[in-house]
Coordinates of C-alpha atoms and ligand atoms in Angstrom, one line a residue:
M1 CA 0.0 0.0 0.0
S2 CA 1.4 3.4 -1.0
S3 CA 1.7 5.7 2.0
T4 CA -1.0 8.0 0.5
L5 CA -3.5 5.2 0.8
F6 CA -3.3 4.9 4.5
P7 CA -6.7 5.6 6.0
Q8 CA -5.5 8.4 8.2
H9 CA -4.0 10.2 5.2
I10 CA -7.1 9.9 3.1
I11 CA -9.3 11.1 6.0
A12 CA -7.0 14.1 6.6
K13 CA -7.0 15.0 2.9
K14 CA -10.8 15.1 2.8
R15 CA -11.0 16.8 6.2
D16 CA -8.9 19.6 4.8
G17 CA -11.1 20.0 1.8
G18 CA -8.9 18.1 -0.7
V19 CA -10.2 16.2 -3.8
L20 CA -9.7 12.4 -3.5
T21 CA -8.1 10.5 -6.3
G22 CA -9.8 7.4 -7.8
D23 CA -7.2 5.2 -6.0
E24 CA -8.0 6.8 -2.6
I25 CA -11.7 6.4 -3.1
R26 CA -11.2 2.7 -4.2
A27 CA -9.0 2.1 -1.1
F28 CA -11.8 3.5 1.1
V29 CA -14.5 1.3 -0.5
A30 CA -12.2 -1.8 -0.5
G31 CA -11.5 -1.1 3.2
A32 CA -15.3 -1.1 3.9
T33 CA -15.8 -4.3 1.9
D34 CA -12.9 -6.4 3.3
G35 CA -12.8 -5.0 6.8
S36 CA -9.3 -3.7 6.5
W37 CA -10.5 -0.2 7.6
A38 CA -11.8 0.1 11.2
D39 CA -15.3 1.3 11.7
Y40 CA -14.0 4.5 13.3
Q41 CA -11.8 5.2 10.2
L42 CA -14.7 4.6 7.8
S43 CA -17.0 6.8 10.0
A44 CA -14.4 9.6 10.1
L45 CA -14.1 9.7 6.3
L46 CA -17.9 9.5 6.0
M47 CA -18.2 12.6 8.2
A48 CA -15.4 14.4 6.3
I49 CA -17.3 13.7 3.0
F50 CA -20.5 14.9 4.7
L51 CA -18.9 18.2 5.6
R52 CA -16.6 18.8 2.6
G53 CA -18.7 17.1 -0.2
M54 CA -17.4 15.5 -3.4
N55 CA -17.0 16.8 -6.9
R56 CA -18.6 15.0 -9.9
E57 CA -15.4 13.0 -10.6
E58 CA -15.2 11.8 -7.0
M59 CA -18.9 10.9 -7.0
S60 CA -18.5 8.8 -10.2
A61 CA -15.4 7.1 -8.8
Y62 CA -17.2 6.4 -5.5
T63 CA -20.3 5.0 -7.2
E64 CA -18.2 2.8 -9.5
A65 CA -16.2 1.5 -6.6
M66 CA -19.3 0.8 -4.6
M67 CA -21.0 -1.0 -7.5
H68 CA -17.9 -3.2 -8.1
S69 CA -17.5 -4.0 -4.4
G70 CA -19.6 -7.1 -5.2
V71 CA -21.1 -8.9 -8.2
V72 CA -22.6 -6.9 -11.1
A73 CA -25.4 -9.1 -12.5
D74 CA -24.7 -10.0 -16.1
L75 CA -28.1 -10.0 -17.9
S76 CA -26.6 -9.6 -21.4
A77 CA -28.0 -13.0 -22.5
L78 CA -31.5 -11.6 -22.1
A79 CA -32.8 -10.4 -25.5
M80 CA -35.2 -7.7 -24.1
P81 CA -34.0 -4.3 -23.0
K82 CA -33.8 -4.0 -19.2
A83 CA -35.1 -1.0 -17.3
D84 CA -35.7 -0.2 -13.7
K85 CA -37.2 2.6 -11.6
H86 CA -36.1 3.7 -8.2
S87 CA -38.0 6.0 -5.8
T88 CA -36.3 7.9 -3.0
G89 CA -39.2 6.8 -0.8
G90 CA -42.4 8.1 0.5
V91 CA -45.7 7.3 2.1
G92 CA -48.1 5.1 0.2
D93 CA -45.7 4.7 -2.7
K94 CA -46.7 1.4 -4.1
V95 CA -45.9 2.3 -7.7
S96 CA -43.2 -0.4 -8.2
L97 CA -45.7 -3.2 -7.6
H98 CA -47.9 -2.4 -10.6
L99 CA -45.4 -0.4 -12.7
A100 CA -43.0 -3.4 -13.1
P101 CA -45.6 -5.8 -14.6
M102 CA -46.9 -2.9 -16.8
I103 CA -43.4 -2.4 -18.2
A104 CA -42.8 -6.1 -18.6
A105 CA -46.1 -6.4 -20.5
C106 CA -44.7 -3.8 -22.9
G107 CA -41.7 -6.0 -23.8
V108 CA -39.1 -4.5 -21.4
A109 CA -37.6 -6.7 -18.7
V110 CA -37.7 -5.3 -15.2
P111 CA -34.9 -6.6 -12.9
M112 CA -35.9 -4.8 -9.7
I113 CA -34.0 -5.1 -6.4
S114 CA -35.8 -3.3 -3.6
G115 CA -35.5 -2.5 0.1
R116 CA -37.5 -2.8 3.2
G117 CA -39.4 0.0 4.9
L118 CA -37.7 1.8 7.8
G119 CA -39.1 4.7 9.9
H120 CA -41.9 6.5 8.1
S121 CA -41.1 5.2 4.6
G122 CA -42.6 1.9 3.3
G123 CA -40.6 -0.7 1.5
T124 CA -41.6 -2.7 -1.6
L125 CA -40.4 -6.0 -0.1
D126 CA -42.7 -5.6 2.9
K127 CA -45.6 -4.9 0.6
L128 CA -44.9 -8.0 -1.6
E129 CA -44.6 -10.2 1.5
A130 CA -48.2 -9.2 2.4
I131 CA -49.1 -11.7 -0.4
P132 CA -49.1 -15.1 1.3
G133 CA -46.1 -17.2 0.3
F134 CA -44.3 -14.5 -1.8
N135 CA -40.6 -15.1 -1.6
V136 CA -38.3 -12.0 -2.1
N137 CA -35.1 -14.0 -1.4
L138 CA -34.1 -15.4 -4.8
S139 CA -30.5 -16.3 -5.6
L140 CA -29.0 -14.3 -8.4
E141 CA -29.3 -17.4 -10.6
D142 CA -33.0 -17.8 -9.9
Y143 CA -33.4 -14.0 -10.5
R144 CA -31.8 -14.3 -13.9
A145 CA -33.9 -17.4 -14.8
Q146 CA -37.1 -15.7 -13.8
L147 CA -36.3 -12.6 -15.8
D148 CA -35.8 -14.8 -18.8
R149 CA -39.1 -16.7 -18.2
V150 CA -41.4 -13.9 -16.9
G151 CA -39.7 -10.7 -17.8
V152 CA -39.9 -9.3 -14.3
A153 CA -38.4 -10.2 -10.9
L154 CA -38.8 -8.2 -7.6
I155 CA -36.3 -9.3 -5.0
G156 CA -34.4 -8.2 -2.0
Q157 CA -30.8 -7.1 -1.7
T158 CA -28.5 -10.1 -1.9
K159 CA -25.2 -10.3 0.0
E160 CA -23.3 -10.4 -3.4
L161 CA -24.6 -7.0 -4.6
A162 CA -22.8 -3.8 -3.4
P163 CA -21.7 -5.2 0.0
A164 CA -19.8 -1.9 0.7
D165 CA -23.1 -0.1 0.8
K166 CA -24.5 -2.5 3.4
K167 CA -21.5 -1.7 5.7
L168 CA -21.4 2.0 5.0
Y169 CA -25.2 2.6 5.1
A170 CA -25.2 0.9 8.6
L171 CA -22.5 3.3 9.8
R172 CA -24.1 6.4 8.2
D173 CA -27.3 5.5 10.0
V174 CA -25.6 5.8 13.4
T175 CA -23.1 8.6 12.6
A176 CA -25.6 11.3 11.3
T177 CA -24.1 11.1 7.8
V178 CA -27.2 9.9 5.9
E179 CA -28.3 13.2 4.4
C180 CA -25.4 13.8 2.1
I181 CA -25.9 13.9 -1.7
P182 CA -22.6 12.2 -2.8
L183 CA -23.1 9.4 -0.2
I184 CA -26.8 8.9 -1.2
C185 CA -25.8 9.0 -4.8
G186 CA -23.2 6.2 -4.4
S187 CA -25.5 4.2 -2.2
I188 CA -28.6 4.2 -4.5
L189 CA -26.7 3.9 -7.8
S190 CA -24.3 1.2 -6.8
K191 CA -27.2 -1.1 -6.0
K192 CA -29.3 -0.2 -9.0
L193 CA -26.4 -0.4 -11.5
A194 CA -25.4 -3.8 -10.0
E195 CA -28.8 -5.2 -11.1
G196 CA -27.7 -5.5 -14.7
I197 CA -30.0 -2.9 -16.1
D198 CA -29.6 -0.9 -19.4
V199 CA -31.6 2.2 -18.3
L200 CA -32.9 3.8 -15.1
V201 CA -35.7 6.2 -14.2
L202 CA -35.7 7.8 -10.8
D203 CA -38.6 9.2 -8.8
V204 CA -37.0 11.9 -6.5
K205 CA -39.6 12.9 -4.0
F206 CA -39.8 16.1 -1.9
G207 CA -42.2 17.2 0.8
R208 CA -43.3 16.4 4.3
G209 CA -43.4 12.6 3.7
A210 CA -40.1 12.5 1.8
F211 CA -36.4 12.3 2.6
M212 CA -35.8 15.6 0.9
K213 CA -38.1 18.2 2.4
D214 CA -37.8 20.9 -0.3
E215 CA -37.9 20.9 -4.1
T216 CA -34.5 22.6 -4.5
A217 CA -32.8 19.8 -2.5
A218 CA -34.6 17.1 -4.4
R219 CA -33.5 18.7 -7.7
E220 CA -29.9 18.8 -6.5
L221 CA -30.1 15.1 -5.6
A222 CA -31.7 14.3 -9.0
E223 CA -29.0 16.2 -10.9
A224 CA -26.3 14.4 -9.0
L225 CA -27.9 11.0 -9.6
V226 CA -28.5 11.6 -13.3
S227 CA -25.1 13.0 -14.1
T228 CA -23.3 10.3 -12.2
A229 CA -25.3 7.4 -13.8
T230 CA -25.0 9.0 -17.3
A231 CA -21.2 9.4 -16.8
M232 CA -21.2 5.6 -16.2
N233 CA -23.0 5.1 -19.6
K234 CA -26.4 4.3 -18.1
P235 CA -29.1 6.4 -19.7
T236 CA -30.9 7.8 -16.7
R237 CA -33.7 10.3 -16.1
A238 CA -35.3 11.6 -12.9
I239 CA -38.7 13.1 -12.3
I240 CA -39.3 15.3 -9.2
T241 CA -42.6 14.5 -7.5
A242 CA -44.4 15.9 -4.5
M243 CA -44.9 13.9 -1.3
D244 CA -46.8 16.2 1.0
Q245 CA -49.8 13.9 1.1
P246 CA -49.6 10.1 0.7
L247 CA -49.6 8.7 -2.8
G248 CA -53.0 7.2 -3.6
R249 CA -55.6 6.3 -1.0
A250 CA -53.9 3.4 0.9
V251 CA -51.0 3.2 3.3
G252 CA -50.1 -0.2 4.8
N253 CA -48.7 -3.3 3.1
A254 CA -51.7 -5.5 2.1
L255 CA -53.8 -2.4 1.6
E256 CA -51.2 -1.1 -0.9
V257 CA -51.1 -4.4 -2.7
A258 CA -54.9 -4.1 -3.1
E259 CA -54.5 -0.6 -4.5
S260 CA -51.8 -1.8 -7.0
I261 CA -54.1 -4.6 -8.2
A262 CA -56.8 -1.9 -8.7
C263 CA -54.3 0.1 -10.7
L264 CA -53.7 -3.0 -12.9
R265 CA -57.4 -3.3 -13.4
G266 CA -57.7 0.3 -14.6
E267 CA -59.4 1.3 -11.3
G268 CA -56.4 3.0 -9.6
P269 CA -56.6 6.4 -7.9
A270 CA -55.8 9.2 -10.3
N271 CA -52.7 10.5 -8.5
T272 CA -51.1 7.0 -8.1
M273 CA -51.6 6.6 -11.9
E274 CA -50.3 10.1 -12.7
V275 CA -47.0 9.2 -11.1
T276 CA -47.0 5.7 -12.6
F277 CA -47.6 6.9 -16.1
A278 CA -45.0 9.7 -15.9
L279 CA -42.3 7.2 -14.8
A280 CA -43.3 4.3 -17.0
E281 CA -43.4 6.5 -20.1
Q282 CA -39.8 7.6 -19.5
M283 CA -38.8 3.9 -19.0
L284 CA -40.3 2.9 -22.4
L285 CA -38.6 5.9 -24.1
L286 CA -35.2 5.3 -22.6
A287 CA -35.5 1.5 -23.4
K288 CA -36.3 2.6 -27.0
V289 CA -39.6 0.6 -27.3
A290 CA -41.5 3.9 -27.9
D291 CA -40.4 7.0 -29.9
T292 CA -42.8 9.5 -28.3
K293 CA -44.4 10.0 -24.9
E294 CA -47.8 9.5 -26.6
E295 CA -46.8 6.2 -28.1
A296 CA -45.4 5.1 -24.7
R297 CA -48.7 6.2 -23.0
A298 CA -50.8 4.3 -25.5
K299 CA -48.7 1.1 -24.9
L300 CA -49.0 1.4 -21.2
E301 CA -52.8 2.0 -21.3
K302 CA -53.2 -1.0 -23.6
S303 CA -51.2 -3.1 -21.1
I304 CA -53.9 -2.4 -18.6
S305 CA -57.0 -2.5 -20.8
S306 CA -56.0 -5.8 -22.4
G307 CA -55.4 -7.4 -19.1
A308 CA -51.7 -8.1 -20.1
A309 CA -50.2 -6.2 -17.1
L310 CA -52.5 -7.9 -14.6
A311 CA -51.6 -11.3 -16.2
K312 CA -47.9 -10.4 -15.8
F313 CA -48.4 -9.6 -12.2
R314 CA -50.2 -12.9 -11.7
D315 CA -47.2 -14.7 -13.3
L316 CA -44.8 -12.8 -11.2
V317 CA -46.6 -13.7 -7.9
A318 CA -46.8 -17.3 -8.9
A319 CA -43.2 -17.5 -10.0
Q320 CA -42.1 -16.2 -6.6
G321 CA -44.2 -18.7 -4.7
G322 CA -47.0 -16.3 -3.8
D323 CA -50.7 -17.1 -3.7
A324 CA -51.8 -15.9 -7.2
N325 CA -55.5 -16.1 -6.2
V326 CA -55.1 -12.7 -4.4
V327 CA -54.6 -11.1 -7.8
D328 CA -58.2 -11.9 -8.7
D329 CA -59.6 -11.7 -5.2
P330 CA -57.7 -9.1 -3.1
A331 CA -60.1 -9.9 -0.2
Q332 CA -57.9 -13.0 0.3
L333 CA -55.0 -10.6 1.4
P334 CA -54.5 -10.4 5.2
Q335 CA -57.4 -8.5 6.8
A336 CA -57.3 -6.6 10.1
K337 CA -59.7 -7.4 12.9
H338 CA -61.0 -3.9 13.2
Q339 CA -61.9 -1.7 10.2
V340 CA -63.2 1.6 11.5
A341 CA -64.3 4.7 9.6
L342 CA -62.9 8.1 10.7
T343 CA -65.5 10.6 9.8
A344 CA -65.6 14.4 9.3
A345 CA -66.8 16.5 12.1
Q346 CA -68.0 19.2 9.7
S347 CA -68.3 19.6 5.9
G348 CA -65.5 21.4 4.0
Y349 CA -62.6 21.0 1.5
V350 CA -59.6 18.9 2.3
A351 CA -56.7 21.3 2.9
E352 CA -54.1 18.9 4.1
V353 CA -53.4 15.2 4.6
D354 CA -50.0 15.3 6.3
A355 CA -48.0 12.3 4.8
M356 CA -45.7 12.2 7.8
E357 CA -48.6 12.0 10.3
V358 CA -50.4 9.4 8.3
A359 CA -47.1 7.4 8.2
L360 CA -46.8 7.7 12.0
A361 CA -50.4 6.4 12.4
A362 CA -49.6 3.5 10.1
L363 CA -46.4 2.8 12.1
R364 CA -48.4 2.9 15.4
L365 CA -50.8 0.4 13.9
G366 CA -47.9 -1.9 13.1
A367 CA -47.5 -1.4 9.4
G368 CA -43.9 -0.3 9.6
R369 CA -40.9 -0.7 11.8
A370 CA -39.0 1.7 14.0
K371 CA -35.9 -0.6 14.1
A372 CA -34.6 -2.8 11.2
E373 CA -35.3 -6.0 13.2
D374 CA -38.9 -5.1 14.1
A375 CA -41.7 -7.4 12.8
I376 CA -44.6 -5.8 10.8
D377 CA -48.3 -6.6 10.5
P378 CA -49.2 -6.9 6.8
A379 CA -52.9 -6.3 7.4
V380 CA -53.0 -3.0 9.2
G381 CA -52.9 0.6 7.9
V382 CA -55.2 3.2 6.4
S383 CA -57.4 3.1 3.3
D384 CA -60.0 5.2 1.5
L385 CA -58.0 8.3 2.4
V386 CA -59.4 11.6 1.1
K387 CA -57.2 13.7 -1.1
V388 CA -56.3 17.4 -0.9
G389 CA -58.9 19.5 -2.8
E390 CA -61.8 17.0 -2.3
R391 CA -65.1 18.2 -0.9
V392 CA -66.4 16.2 2.1
E393 CA -69.7 16.4 4.0
A394 CA -70.2 16.3 7.7
D395 CA -70.1 12.6 9.0
S396 CA -68.7 11.3 5.7
R397 CA -65.6 9.1 5.7
L398 CA -62.1 10.7 5.8
C399 CA -60.4 7.3 5.8
T400 CA -60.8 3.7 7.1
I401 CA -58.4 2.6 9.9
H402 CA -57.4 -1.1 9.8
A403 CA -56.1 -2.3 13.2
N404 CA -55.5 -5.5 15.1
D405 CA -55.0 -3.8 18.5
E406 CA -57.6 -1.5 20.2
S407 CA -55.1 0.8 21.8
A408 CA -53.2 1.3 18.6
L409 CA -56.5 2.0 16.9
A410 CA -57.4 4.7 19.4
E411 CA -53.9 6.3 19.0
A412 CA -54.1 6.1 15.2
K413 CA -57.5 7.8 15.3
T414 CA -56.1 10.7 17.3
I415 CA -53.1 11.1 15.0
L416 CA -55.2 10.9 11.8
S417 CA -57.8 13.4 13.2
T418 CA -55.1 16.1 13.2
A419 CA -53.3 14.9 10.0
I420 CA -56.4 15.6 7.9
S421 CA -57.6 19.2 8.0
L422 CA -60.6 20.7 6.4
I423 CA -61.4 24.3 5.5
E424 CA -64.5 26.1 4.2
K425 CA -63.0 27.6 1.0
P426 CA -62.4 25.4 -2.0
V427 CA -58.8 24.1 -2.3
T428 CA -56.9 23.5 -5.6
A429 CA -55.4 20.0 -5.8
P430 CA -51.6 20.5 -5.6
R431 CA -49.2 19.8 -8.4
L432 CA -47.8 16.3 -8.2
I433 CA -45.2 16.1 -11.1
G434 CA -42.3 18.5 -11.1
K435 CA -39.3 19.0 -13.3
M436 CA -37.7 16.2 -15.3
I437 CA -33.9 16.0 -15.2
G438 CA -31.9 14.3 -17.9
Ligands
URA1 N1 -31.6 5.1 0.1 C1 -30.5 4.4 -0.1 O1 -30.5 3.3 -0.6 N2 -29.3 5.0 0.2 C2 -29.3 6.2 0.8 O2 -28.2 6.7 1.1 C3 -30.5 6.9 1.0 C4 -31.6 6.3 0.6

């Protein structure tokens, strides 16, 4: 090891505002992967990067090193183009569940590796596991075989993919270094680019229920993600979307699966479908199976009206060991013991449905986890949520609370009563889709 690659020298260089070389960044990531750097050295450099930042070249070198810290899936034998979408996370964001089969039904393979929910933000894997029997733990070999056979696979992170991120993310979580654009960029892209995709579309959310609270910060993250992935020869586009109120009308694992099935039947809530179409159109354009947005939209609408996307979802569920009957009869999904309507005390227009508060209510009901090792209850959550701008009459339903525990039900009711606010004057529905980057 050259003396400049000693951890303490690399840490000091970044601490003093220096620009790290590719070799220095690779030494850091290798140290995280093989354990040759101590946790305190990794943490010190993470904090130095948090405080001093990284330029574009450092970010690309970091992302590349993180991606190559493990296996990069080789899907080149697959004849179809391969596209994925990643969301920075929100409340009620079940888009992946129905978007993936829609895209696959349009002739583009979707190799999707997702995460679990933590804190206020839900996770695709937890939602899928609400389907009895659904197995998210496929080996890379089975993942490849399923993509070949079905055109879509939705699985969890394997230990072979981007192991440096597993180590560094756990350290960031406990050293106050999560909210840092270069580190987020390396973390998200290393995992996505290790999936073996050709193109990527990102949903970068901002607002009360998102990781990035304001649109400017979301745009900055989107620009970093797009420029880094593009520099690595992966055509990538990001759409900025609002996350002040939950997406759609359901929050909670089985409830969100039911909403996704409704989307595949052409009966999805308008705002869930607005985000779905915006992202899916860009996936088809980047994958070059459509030349215009209108053509992409027509293909996607046909995937729903013809039943092809729903059939693809049924195939996906069956291929991963899930009970495919739920696709035709969502009532067979786990059901909570109590299903109670929260009603409006007076008539008015919905001014706010605070995504963070709704997430807290869902968390209290048991739909999410406060710590990574917590168990979740797939049946509980909130459905039939009103949307900002809608008119409600006194005593009409604001939402339905699904609970398995009476004290959690009472607490969720209190939280939701303040999360949803009504005013007398009409309210314009807020803009959902923001700028596109890339
Ligand atoms: N999601 C990730 O996977 N990594 C981050 O750093 C932040 C969000």
